[in-house]
Tab-separated table of C-alpha atoms in Angstrom:
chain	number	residue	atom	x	y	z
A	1	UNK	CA	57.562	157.692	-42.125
A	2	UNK	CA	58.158	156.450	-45.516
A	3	UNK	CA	62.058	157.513	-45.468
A	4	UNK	CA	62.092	155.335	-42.333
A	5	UNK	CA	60.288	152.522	-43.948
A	6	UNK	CA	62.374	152.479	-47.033
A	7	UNK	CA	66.177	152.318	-44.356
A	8	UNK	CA	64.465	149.583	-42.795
A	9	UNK	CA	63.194	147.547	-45.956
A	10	UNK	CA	64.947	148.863	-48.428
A	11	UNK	CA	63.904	150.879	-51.723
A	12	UNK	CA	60.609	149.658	-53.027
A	13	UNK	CA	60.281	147.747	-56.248
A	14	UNK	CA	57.462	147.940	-58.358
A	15	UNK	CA	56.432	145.038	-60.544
A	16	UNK	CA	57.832	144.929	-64.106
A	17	UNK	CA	54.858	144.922	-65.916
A	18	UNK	CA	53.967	148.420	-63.523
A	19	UNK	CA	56.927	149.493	-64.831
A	20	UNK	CA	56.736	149.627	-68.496
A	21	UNK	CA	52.971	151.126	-68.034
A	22	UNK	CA	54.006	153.566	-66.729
A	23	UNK	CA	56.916	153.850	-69.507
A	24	UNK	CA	54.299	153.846	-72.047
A	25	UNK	CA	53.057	156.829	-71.098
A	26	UNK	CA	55.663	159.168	-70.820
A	27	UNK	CA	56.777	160.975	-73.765
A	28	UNK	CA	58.877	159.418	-76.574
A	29	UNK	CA	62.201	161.282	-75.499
A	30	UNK	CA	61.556	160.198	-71.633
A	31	UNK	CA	60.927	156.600	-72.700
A	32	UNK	CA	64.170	156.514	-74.341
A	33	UNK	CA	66.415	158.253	-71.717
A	34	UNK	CA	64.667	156.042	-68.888
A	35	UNK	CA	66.867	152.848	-70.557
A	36	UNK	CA	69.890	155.032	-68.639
A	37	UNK	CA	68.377	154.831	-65.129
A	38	UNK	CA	68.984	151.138	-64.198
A	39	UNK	CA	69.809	147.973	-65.833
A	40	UNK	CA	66.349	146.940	-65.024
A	41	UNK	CA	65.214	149.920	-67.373
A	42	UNK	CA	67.088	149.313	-70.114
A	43	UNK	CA	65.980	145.882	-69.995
A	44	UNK	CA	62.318	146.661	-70.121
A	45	UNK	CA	63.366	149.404	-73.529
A	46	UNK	CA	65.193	147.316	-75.112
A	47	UNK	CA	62.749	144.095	-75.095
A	48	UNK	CA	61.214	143.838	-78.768
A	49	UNK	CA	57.618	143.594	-76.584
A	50	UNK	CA	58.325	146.813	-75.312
A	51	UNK	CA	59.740	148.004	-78.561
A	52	UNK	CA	56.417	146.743	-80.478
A	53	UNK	CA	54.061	148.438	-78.392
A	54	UNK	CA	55.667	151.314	-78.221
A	55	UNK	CA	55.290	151.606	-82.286
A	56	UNK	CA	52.039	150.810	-82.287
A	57	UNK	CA	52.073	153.977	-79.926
A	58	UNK	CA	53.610	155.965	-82.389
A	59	UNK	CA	49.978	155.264	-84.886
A	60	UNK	CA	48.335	157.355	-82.823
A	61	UNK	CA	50.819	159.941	-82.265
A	62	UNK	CA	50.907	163.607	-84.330
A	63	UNK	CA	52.662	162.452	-87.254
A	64	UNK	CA	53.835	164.271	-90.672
A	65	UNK	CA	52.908	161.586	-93.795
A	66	UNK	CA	55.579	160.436	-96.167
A	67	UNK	CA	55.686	158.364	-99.498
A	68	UNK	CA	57.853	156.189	-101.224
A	69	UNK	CA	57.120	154.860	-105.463
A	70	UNK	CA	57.085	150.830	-105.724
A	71	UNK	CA	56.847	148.642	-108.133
A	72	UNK	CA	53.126	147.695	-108.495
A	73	UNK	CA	50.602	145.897	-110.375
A	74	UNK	CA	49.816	147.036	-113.853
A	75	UNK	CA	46.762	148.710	-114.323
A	76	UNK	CA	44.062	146.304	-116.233
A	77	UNK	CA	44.439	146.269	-120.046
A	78	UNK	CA	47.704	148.442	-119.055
A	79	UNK	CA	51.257	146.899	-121.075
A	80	UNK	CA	53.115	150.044	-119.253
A	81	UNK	CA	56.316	148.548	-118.090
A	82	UNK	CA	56.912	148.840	-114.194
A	83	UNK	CA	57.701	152.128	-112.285
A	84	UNK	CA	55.642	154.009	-114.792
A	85	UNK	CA	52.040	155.531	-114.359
A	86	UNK	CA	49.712	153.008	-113.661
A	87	UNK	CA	52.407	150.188	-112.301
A	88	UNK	CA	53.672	151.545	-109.201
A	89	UNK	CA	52.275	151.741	-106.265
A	90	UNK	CA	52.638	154.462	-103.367
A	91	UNK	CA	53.394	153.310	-99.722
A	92	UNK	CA	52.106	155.638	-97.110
A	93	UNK	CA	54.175	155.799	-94.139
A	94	UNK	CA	53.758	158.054	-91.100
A	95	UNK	CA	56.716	159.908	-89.043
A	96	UNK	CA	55.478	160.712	-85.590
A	97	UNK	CA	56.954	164.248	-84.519
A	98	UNK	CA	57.195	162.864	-80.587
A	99	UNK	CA	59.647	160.185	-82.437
A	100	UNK	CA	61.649	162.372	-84.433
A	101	UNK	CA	61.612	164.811	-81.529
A	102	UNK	CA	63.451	161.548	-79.846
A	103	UNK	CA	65.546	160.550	-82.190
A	104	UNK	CA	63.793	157.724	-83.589
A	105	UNK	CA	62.917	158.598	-86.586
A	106	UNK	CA	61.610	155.333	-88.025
A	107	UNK	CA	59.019	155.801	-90.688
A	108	UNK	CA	55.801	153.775	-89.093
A	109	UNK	CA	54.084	151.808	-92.316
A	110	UNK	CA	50.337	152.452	-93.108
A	111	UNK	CA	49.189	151.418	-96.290
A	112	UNK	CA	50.034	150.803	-99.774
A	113	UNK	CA	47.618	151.693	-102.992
A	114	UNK	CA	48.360	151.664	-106.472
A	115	UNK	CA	49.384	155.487	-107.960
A	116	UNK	CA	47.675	157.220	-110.003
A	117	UNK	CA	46.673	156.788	-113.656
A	118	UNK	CA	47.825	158.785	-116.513
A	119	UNK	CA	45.036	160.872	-116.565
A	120	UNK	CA	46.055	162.543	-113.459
A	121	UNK	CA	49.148	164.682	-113.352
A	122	UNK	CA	50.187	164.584	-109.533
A	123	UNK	CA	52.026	161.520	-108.738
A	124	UNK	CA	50.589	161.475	-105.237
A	125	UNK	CA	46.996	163.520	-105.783
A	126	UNK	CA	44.863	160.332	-104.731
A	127	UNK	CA	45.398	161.421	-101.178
A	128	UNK	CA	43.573	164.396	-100.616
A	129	UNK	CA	43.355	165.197	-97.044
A	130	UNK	CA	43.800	163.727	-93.017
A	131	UNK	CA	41.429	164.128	-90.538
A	132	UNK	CA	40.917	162.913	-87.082
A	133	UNK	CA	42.295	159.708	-88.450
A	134	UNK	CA	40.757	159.213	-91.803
A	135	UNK	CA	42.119	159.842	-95.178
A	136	UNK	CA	40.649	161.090	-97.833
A	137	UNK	CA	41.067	159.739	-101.495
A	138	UNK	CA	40.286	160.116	-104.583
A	139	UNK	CA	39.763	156.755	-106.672
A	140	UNK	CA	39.274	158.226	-110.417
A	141	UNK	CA	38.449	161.401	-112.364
A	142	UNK	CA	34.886	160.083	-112.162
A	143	UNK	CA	34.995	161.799	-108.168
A	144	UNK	CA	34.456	158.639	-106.103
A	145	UNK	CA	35.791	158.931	-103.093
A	146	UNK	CA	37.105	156.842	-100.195
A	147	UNK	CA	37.948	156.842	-96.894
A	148	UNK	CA	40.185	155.001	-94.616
A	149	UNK	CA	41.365	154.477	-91.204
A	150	UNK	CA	44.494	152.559	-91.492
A	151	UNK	CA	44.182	151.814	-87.452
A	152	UNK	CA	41.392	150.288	-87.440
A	153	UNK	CA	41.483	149.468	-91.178
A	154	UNK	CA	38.073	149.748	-91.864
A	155	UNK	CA	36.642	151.865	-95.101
A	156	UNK	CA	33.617	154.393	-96.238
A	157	UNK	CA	32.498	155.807	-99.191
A	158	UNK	CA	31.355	159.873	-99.763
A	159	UNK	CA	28.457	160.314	-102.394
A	160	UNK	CA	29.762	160.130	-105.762
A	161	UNK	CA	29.693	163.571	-107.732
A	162	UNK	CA	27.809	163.651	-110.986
A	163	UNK	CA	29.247	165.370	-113.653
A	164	UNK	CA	27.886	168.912	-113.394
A	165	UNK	CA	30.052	169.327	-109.894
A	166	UNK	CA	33.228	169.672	-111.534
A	167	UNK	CA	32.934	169.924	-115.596
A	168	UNK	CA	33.906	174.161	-115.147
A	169	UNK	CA	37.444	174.068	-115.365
A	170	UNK	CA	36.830	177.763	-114.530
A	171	UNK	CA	36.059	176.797	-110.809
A	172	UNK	CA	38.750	174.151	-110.744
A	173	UNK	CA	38.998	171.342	-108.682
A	174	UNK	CA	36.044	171.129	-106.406
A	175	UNK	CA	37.376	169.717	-103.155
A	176	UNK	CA	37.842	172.454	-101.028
A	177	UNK	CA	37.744	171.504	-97.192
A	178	UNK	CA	37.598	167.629	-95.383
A	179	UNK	CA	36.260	167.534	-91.695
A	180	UNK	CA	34.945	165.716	-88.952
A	181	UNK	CA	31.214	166.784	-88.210
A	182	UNK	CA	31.302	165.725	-84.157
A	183	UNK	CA	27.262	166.223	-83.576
A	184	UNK	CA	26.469	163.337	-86.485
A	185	UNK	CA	29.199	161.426	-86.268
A	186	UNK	CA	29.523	162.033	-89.989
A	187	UNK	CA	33.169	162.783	-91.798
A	188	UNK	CA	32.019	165.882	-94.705
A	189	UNK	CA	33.754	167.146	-98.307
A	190	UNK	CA	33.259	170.765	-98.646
A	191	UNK	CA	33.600	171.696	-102.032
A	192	UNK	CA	31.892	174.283	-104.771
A	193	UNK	CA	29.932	173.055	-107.464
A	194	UNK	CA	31.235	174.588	-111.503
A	195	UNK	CA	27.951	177.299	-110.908
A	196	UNK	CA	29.755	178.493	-107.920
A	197	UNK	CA	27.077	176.969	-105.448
A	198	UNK	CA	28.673	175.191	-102.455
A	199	UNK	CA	28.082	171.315	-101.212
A	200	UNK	CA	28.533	169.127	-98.727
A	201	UNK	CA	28.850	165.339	-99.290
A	202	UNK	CA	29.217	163.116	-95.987
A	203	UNK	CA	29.341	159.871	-94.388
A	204	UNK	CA	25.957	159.374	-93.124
A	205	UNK	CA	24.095	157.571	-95.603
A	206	UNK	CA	22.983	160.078	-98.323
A	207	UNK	CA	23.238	159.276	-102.103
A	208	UNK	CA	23.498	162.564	-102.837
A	209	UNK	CA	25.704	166.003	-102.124
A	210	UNK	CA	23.836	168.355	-100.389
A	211	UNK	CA	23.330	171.680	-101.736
A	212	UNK	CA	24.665	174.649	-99.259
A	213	UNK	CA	22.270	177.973	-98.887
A	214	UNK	CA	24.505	180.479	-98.108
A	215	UNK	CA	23.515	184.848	-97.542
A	216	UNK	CA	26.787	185.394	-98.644
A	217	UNK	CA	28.615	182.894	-101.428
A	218	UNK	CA	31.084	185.693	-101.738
A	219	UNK	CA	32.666	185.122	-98.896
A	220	UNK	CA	33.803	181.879	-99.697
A	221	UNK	CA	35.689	182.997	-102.580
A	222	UNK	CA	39.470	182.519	-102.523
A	223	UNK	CA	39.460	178.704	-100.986
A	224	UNK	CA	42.396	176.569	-102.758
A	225	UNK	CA	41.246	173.019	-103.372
A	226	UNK	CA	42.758	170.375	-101.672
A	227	UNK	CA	44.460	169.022	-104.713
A	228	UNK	CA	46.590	172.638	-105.361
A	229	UNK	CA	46.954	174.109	-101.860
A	230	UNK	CA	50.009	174.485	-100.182
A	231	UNK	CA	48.845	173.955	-96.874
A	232	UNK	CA	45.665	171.979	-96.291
A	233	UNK	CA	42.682	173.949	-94.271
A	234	UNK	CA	43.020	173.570	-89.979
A	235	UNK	CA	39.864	172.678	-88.351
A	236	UNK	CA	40.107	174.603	-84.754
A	237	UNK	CA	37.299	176.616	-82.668
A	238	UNK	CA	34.804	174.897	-84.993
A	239	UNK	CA	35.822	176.676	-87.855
A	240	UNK	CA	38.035	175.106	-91.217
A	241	UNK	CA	41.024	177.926	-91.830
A	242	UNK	CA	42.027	178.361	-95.315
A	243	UNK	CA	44.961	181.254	-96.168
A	244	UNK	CA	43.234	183.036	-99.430
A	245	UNK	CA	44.351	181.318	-102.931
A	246	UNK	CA	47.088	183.332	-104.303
A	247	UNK	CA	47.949	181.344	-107.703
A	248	UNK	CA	49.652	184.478	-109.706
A	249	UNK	CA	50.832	186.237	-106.705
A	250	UNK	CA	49.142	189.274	-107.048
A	251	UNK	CA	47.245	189.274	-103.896
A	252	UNK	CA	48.320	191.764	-101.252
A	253	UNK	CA	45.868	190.942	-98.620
A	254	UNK	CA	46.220	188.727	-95.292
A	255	UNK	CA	43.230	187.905	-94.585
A	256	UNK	CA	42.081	184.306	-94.542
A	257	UNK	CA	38.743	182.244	-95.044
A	258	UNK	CA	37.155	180.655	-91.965
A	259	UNK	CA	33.698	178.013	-92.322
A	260	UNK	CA	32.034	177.704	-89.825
A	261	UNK	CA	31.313	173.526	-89.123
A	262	UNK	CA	28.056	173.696	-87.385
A	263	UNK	CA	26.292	176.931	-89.087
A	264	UNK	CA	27.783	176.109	-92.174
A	265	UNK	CA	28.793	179.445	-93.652
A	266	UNK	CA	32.033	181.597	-94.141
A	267	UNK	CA	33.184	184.786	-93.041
A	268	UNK	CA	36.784	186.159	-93.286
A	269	UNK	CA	39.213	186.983	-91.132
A	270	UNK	CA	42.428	188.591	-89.935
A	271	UNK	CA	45.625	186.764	-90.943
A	272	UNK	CA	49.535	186.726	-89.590
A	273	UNK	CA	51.356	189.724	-91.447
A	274	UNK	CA	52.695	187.254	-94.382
A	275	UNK	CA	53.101	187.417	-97.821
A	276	UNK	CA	49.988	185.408	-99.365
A	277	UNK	CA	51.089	181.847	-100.777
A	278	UNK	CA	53.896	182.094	-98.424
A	279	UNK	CA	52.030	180.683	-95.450
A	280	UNK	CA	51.348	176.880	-94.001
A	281	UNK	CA	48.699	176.464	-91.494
A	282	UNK	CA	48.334	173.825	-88.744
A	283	UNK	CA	47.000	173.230	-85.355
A	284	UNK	CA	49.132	173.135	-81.713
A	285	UNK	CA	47.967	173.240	-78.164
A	286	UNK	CA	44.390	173.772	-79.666
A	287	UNK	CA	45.927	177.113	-81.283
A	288	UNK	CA	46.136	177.921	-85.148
A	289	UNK	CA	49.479	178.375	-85.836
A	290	UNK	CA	50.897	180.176	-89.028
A	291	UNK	CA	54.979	178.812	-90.026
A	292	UNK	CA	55.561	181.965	-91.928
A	293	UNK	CA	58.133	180.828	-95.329
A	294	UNK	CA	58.716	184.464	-97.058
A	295	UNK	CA	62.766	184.165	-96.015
A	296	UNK	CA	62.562	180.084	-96.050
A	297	UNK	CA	66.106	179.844	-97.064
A	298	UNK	CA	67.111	181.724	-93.942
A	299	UNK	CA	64.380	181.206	-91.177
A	300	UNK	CA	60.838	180.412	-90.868
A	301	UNK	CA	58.763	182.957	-88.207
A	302	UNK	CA	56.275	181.069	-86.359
A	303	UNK	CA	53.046	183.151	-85.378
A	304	UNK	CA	50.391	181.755	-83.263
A	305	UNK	CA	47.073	182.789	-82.762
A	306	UNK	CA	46.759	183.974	-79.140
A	307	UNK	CA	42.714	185.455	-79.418
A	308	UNK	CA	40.749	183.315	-81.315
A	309	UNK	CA	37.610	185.934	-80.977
A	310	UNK	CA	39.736	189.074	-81.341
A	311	UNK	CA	41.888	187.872	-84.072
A	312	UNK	CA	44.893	188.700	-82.554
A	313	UNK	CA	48.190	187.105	-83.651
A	314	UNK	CA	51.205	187.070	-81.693
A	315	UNK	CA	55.147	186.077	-83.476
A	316	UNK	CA	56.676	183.533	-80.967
A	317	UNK	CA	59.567	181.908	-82.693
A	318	UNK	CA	61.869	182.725	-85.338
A	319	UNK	CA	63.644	178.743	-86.441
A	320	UNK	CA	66.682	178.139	-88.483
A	321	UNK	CA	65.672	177.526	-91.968
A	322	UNK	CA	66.059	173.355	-93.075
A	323	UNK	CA	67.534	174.641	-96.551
A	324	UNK	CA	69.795	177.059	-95.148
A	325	UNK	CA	72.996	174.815	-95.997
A	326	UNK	CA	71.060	172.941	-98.969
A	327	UNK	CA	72.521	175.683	-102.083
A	328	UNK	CA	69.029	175.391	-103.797
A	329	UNK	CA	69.075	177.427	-106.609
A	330	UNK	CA	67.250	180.825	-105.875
A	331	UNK	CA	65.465	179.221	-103.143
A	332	UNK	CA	63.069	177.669	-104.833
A	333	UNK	CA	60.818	175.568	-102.521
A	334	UNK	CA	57.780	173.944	-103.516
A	335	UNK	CA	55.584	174.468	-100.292
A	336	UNK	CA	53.269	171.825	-101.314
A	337	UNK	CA	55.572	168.929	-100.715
A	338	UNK	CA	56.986	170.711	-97.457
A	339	UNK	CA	55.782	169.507	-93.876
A	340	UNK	CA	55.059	171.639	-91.074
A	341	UNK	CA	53.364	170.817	-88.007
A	342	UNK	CA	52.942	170.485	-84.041
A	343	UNK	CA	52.409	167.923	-81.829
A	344	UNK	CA	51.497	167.896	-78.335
A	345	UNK	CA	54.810	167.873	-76.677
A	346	UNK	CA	55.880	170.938	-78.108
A	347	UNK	CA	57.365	169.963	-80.991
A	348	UNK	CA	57.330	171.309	-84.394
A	349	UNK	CA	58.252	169.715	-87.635
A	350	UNK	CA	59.601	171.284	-90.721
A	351	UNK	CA	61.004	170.672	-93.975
A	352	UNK	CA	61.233	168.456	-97.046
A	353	UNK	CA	63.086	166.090	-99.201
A	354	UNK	CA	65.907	168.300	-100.747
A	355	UNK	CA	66.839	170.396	-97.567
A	356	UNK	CA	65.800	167.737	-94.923
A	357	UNK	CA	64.020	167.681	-91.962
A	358	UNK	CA	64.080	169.597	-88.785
A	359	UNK	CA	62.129	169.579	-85.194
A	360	UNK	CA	61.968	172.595	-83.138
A	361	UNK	CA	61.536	172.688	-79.530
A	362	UNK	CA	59.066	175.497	-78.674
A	363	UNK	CA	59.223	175.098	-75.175
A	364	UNK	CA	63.168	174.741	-75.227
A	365	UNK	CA	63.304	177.300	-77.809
A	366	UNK	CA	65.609	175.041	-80.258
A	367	UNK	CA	66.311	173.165	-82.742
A	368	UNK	CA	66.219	169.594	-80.794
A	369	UNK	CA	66.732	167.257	-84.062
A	370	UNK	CA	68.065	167.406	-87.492
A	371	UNK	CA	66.740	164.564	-90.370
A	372	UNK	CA	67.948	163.433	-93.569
A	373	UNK	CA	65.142	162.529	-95.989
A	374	UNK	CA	66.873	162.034	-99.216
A	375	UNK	CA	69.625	159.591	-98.116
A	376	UNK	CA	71.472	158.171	-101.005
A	377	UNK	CA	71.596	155.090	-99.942
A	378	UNK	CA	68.278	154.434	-99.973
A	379	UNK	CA	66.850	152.699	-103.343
A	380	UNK	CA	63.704	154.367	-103.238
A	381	UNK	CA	63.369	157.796	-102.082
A	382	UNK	CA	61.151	159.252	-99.843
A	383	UNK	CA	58.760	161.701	-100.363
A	384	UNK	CA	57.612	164.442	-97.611
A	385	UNK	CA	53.668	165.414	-97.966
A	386	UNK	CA	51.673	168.254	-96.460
A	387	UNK	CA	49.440	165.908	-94.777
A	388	UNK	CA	49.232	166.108	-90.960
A	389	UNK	CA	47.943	162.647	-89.475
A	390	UNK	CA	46.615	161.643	-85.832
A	391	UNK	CA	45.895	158.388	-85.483
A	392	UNK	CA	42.295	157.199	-83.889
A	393	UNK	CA	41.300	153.758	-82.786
A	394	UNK	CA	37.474	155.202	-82.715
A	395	UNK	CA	34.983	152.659	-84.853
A	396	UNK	CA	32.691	155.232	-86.745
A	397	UNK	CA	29.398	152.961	-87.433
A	398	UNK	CA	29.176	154.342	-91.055
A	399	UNK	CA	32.682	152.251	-91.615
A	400	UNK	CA	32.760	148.922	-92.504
A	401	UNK	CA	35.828	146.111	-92.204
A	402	UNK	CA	38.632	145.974	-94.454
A	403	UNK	CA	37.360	143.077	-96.621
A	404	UNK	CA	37.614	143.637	-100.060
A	405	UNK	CA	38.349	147.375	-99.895
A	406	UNK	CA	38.610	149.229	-103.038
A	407	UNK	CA	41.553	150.746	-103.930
A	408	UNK	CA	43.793	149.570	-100.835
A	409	UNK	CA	46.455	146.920	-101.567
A	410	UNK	CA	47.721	146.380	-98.726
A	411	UNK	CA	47.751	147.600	-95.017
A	412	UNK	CA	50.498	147.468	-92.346
């Protein structure tokens, strides 16, 4: 009946504004191919409307965060010359996967805050972690903290630390773990106080840390802070993942750390069959994944976890290695400014600066798109971070509006 209807009328046209609904929510590579179908089409993909709200798309989208060094305001009482410590600033820019995937890879602007002072070694160690939306910073060595959602660019605070949290340089930095506590509504640091005794700091009104009382400390032992670790800890299943802290590579074992969100305690774990310190974590398809770098400058073995409850890890994918071609020097990588993650599409992510980026089609089982990072032209360059990001348009009540926000210079 409706073959019959369409000889006698003729094809049936939907309204344009149907159209490019429906456009919007297809995935980023079907969006672009769909300005091949008709005139019409490429019409509606090419309109800077279209264009626009298809960006602001992208905020929400899995995304790998970047930086670039700008020239800033001088610190106060600071006579440092610009793009030095203290008068630059960083620009934080997100690169959704789906995008790159696409062959768009446009970096999507999120903020821009002043780097850090000289007291800090890490150019880019404000930002501490990403989750469900929110970053995490550090403002000073006095362990304030903020948080922002640079959607809805509104702002928290954690409980500031007092001094006896993190004055044992023998327990290091004491930021260990950054999560999303879904039964309060609450955003919680995890970290370990210099006597060894664990904490949790949150979002939902407390002045204070709260003390942890855990049967078995022990197990938490091992945990990387956020400011050293190469990969930052995966919140699936309820649980934060950590790979165990292997600073002098001495540690044969591949087992990881798991904390449990809602019990709050840790047990361990069976890892992927990978060297320690060799291994980023991250979440796909509500699976933790493992992107294996032991052989880095030849491939990168991707091992997902297939049983949560029986531990049971399964090798899927073996990808061509980004620095394959890039004739680093003994293959030196520094994992901590390396990117590797999954979106929902089926798309993974990984790479750096020197050796470029690269998205792998898991599904398709191939390498789908190749990026160059470091481009010579460019007068700034770019920096590739650890830092997963999703996007979230969710108004936490413990958040308040972006007027006068500490820290922030500017958002996008």
């Amino acid at each position: 009946m409706g073959e019959q209807a369409e000889k006698d009328h003729g094809p049936v046209l939907l309204p344009a504004d149907t159209v490019v609904e429906i456009l919007l929510q297809l995935p980023i590579a079907s969006v672009i191919r769909s300005g091949a179908v008709c005139k019409a089409w490429r019409r509606i993909t090419t309109d800077p409307h279209f264009r626009a709200a298809l960006a602001a798309r992208g905020k929400t989208a899995t995304s790998i965060l970047l930086h670039t060094n700008l020239d800033g305001e001088p610190w106060p009482g600071s006579n440092l010359p610009a793009r030095v410590y203290g008068a630059e600033d960083v620009a934080l820019d997100a690169l959704p996967i789906s995008f790159a995937a696409a062959g768009w890879p446009d970096l999507h602007p999120l903020i821009r805050y002043p780097k850090t002072p000289l007291s800090m070694c890490d150019d880019h160690c404000r930002l501490l972690a990403s989750c469900n939306g929110v970053l995490l910073f550090i403002r000073d060595e006095g362990r304030r903290y903020l948080l922002c959602n640079p959607v809805t660019r509104r702002w928290a605070e954690l409980p500031r630390l007092a001094a006896e949290y993190y004055n044992d340089h023998n327990y290091g930095d004491p930021e260990k773990g950054f999560y999303f506590h879904e039964p309060s509504g609450e955003f919680r640091l995890l970290g370990v106080l210099s006597a060894g005794v664990w904490f949790v700091a949150s979002t939902g009104g407390a002045t204070q840390p709260r003390q942890l009382h855990m049967s078995d400390e022990m197990a938490g032992r091992g945990v990387p802070s956020l400011r050293s670790t190469v990969t930052p800890p995966v919140a699936v299943h309820g649980h934060l993942h950590w790979p165990l802290y292997n600073p002098m590579g001495i540690e044969t074992t591949t087992e990881m750390v798991a904390f449990d969100i809602l019990c709050e305690t840790f047990h361990r774990m069976a890892g992927p069959p990978i060297t320690p310190g060799k291994m980023k974590l991250f979440e796909m398809d509500d699976m933790l994944v493992a992107a294996d770098f032991t052989k880095r400058t030849h491939h990168i073995d991707l091992w997902f976890l297939e049983d949560y409850g029986a531990a049971r890890w399964e090798h899927r994918h073996r990808v061509e290695s980004p620095w394959k071609d890039s004739g680093m020097v003994g293959g030196w990588v520094d994992l901590r400014s390396v990117a590797a993650a999954g979106d929902e599409e089926g798309n993974v992510i990984l790479g750096d600066r020197c050796g470029g980026l690269l998205v792998y089609h898991t599904r398709r089982r191939m390498v789908v798109r190749r990026i160059i990072v470091d481009d010579e032209n460019r007068r700034t360059p770019v920096h590739v971070t650890r830092h997963v990001f999703r996007g979230s348009v969710e108004l936490h009540p413990s958040f308040s509006p972006a007027d006068d926000v500490p820290l922030i210079h500017s958002w996008f």
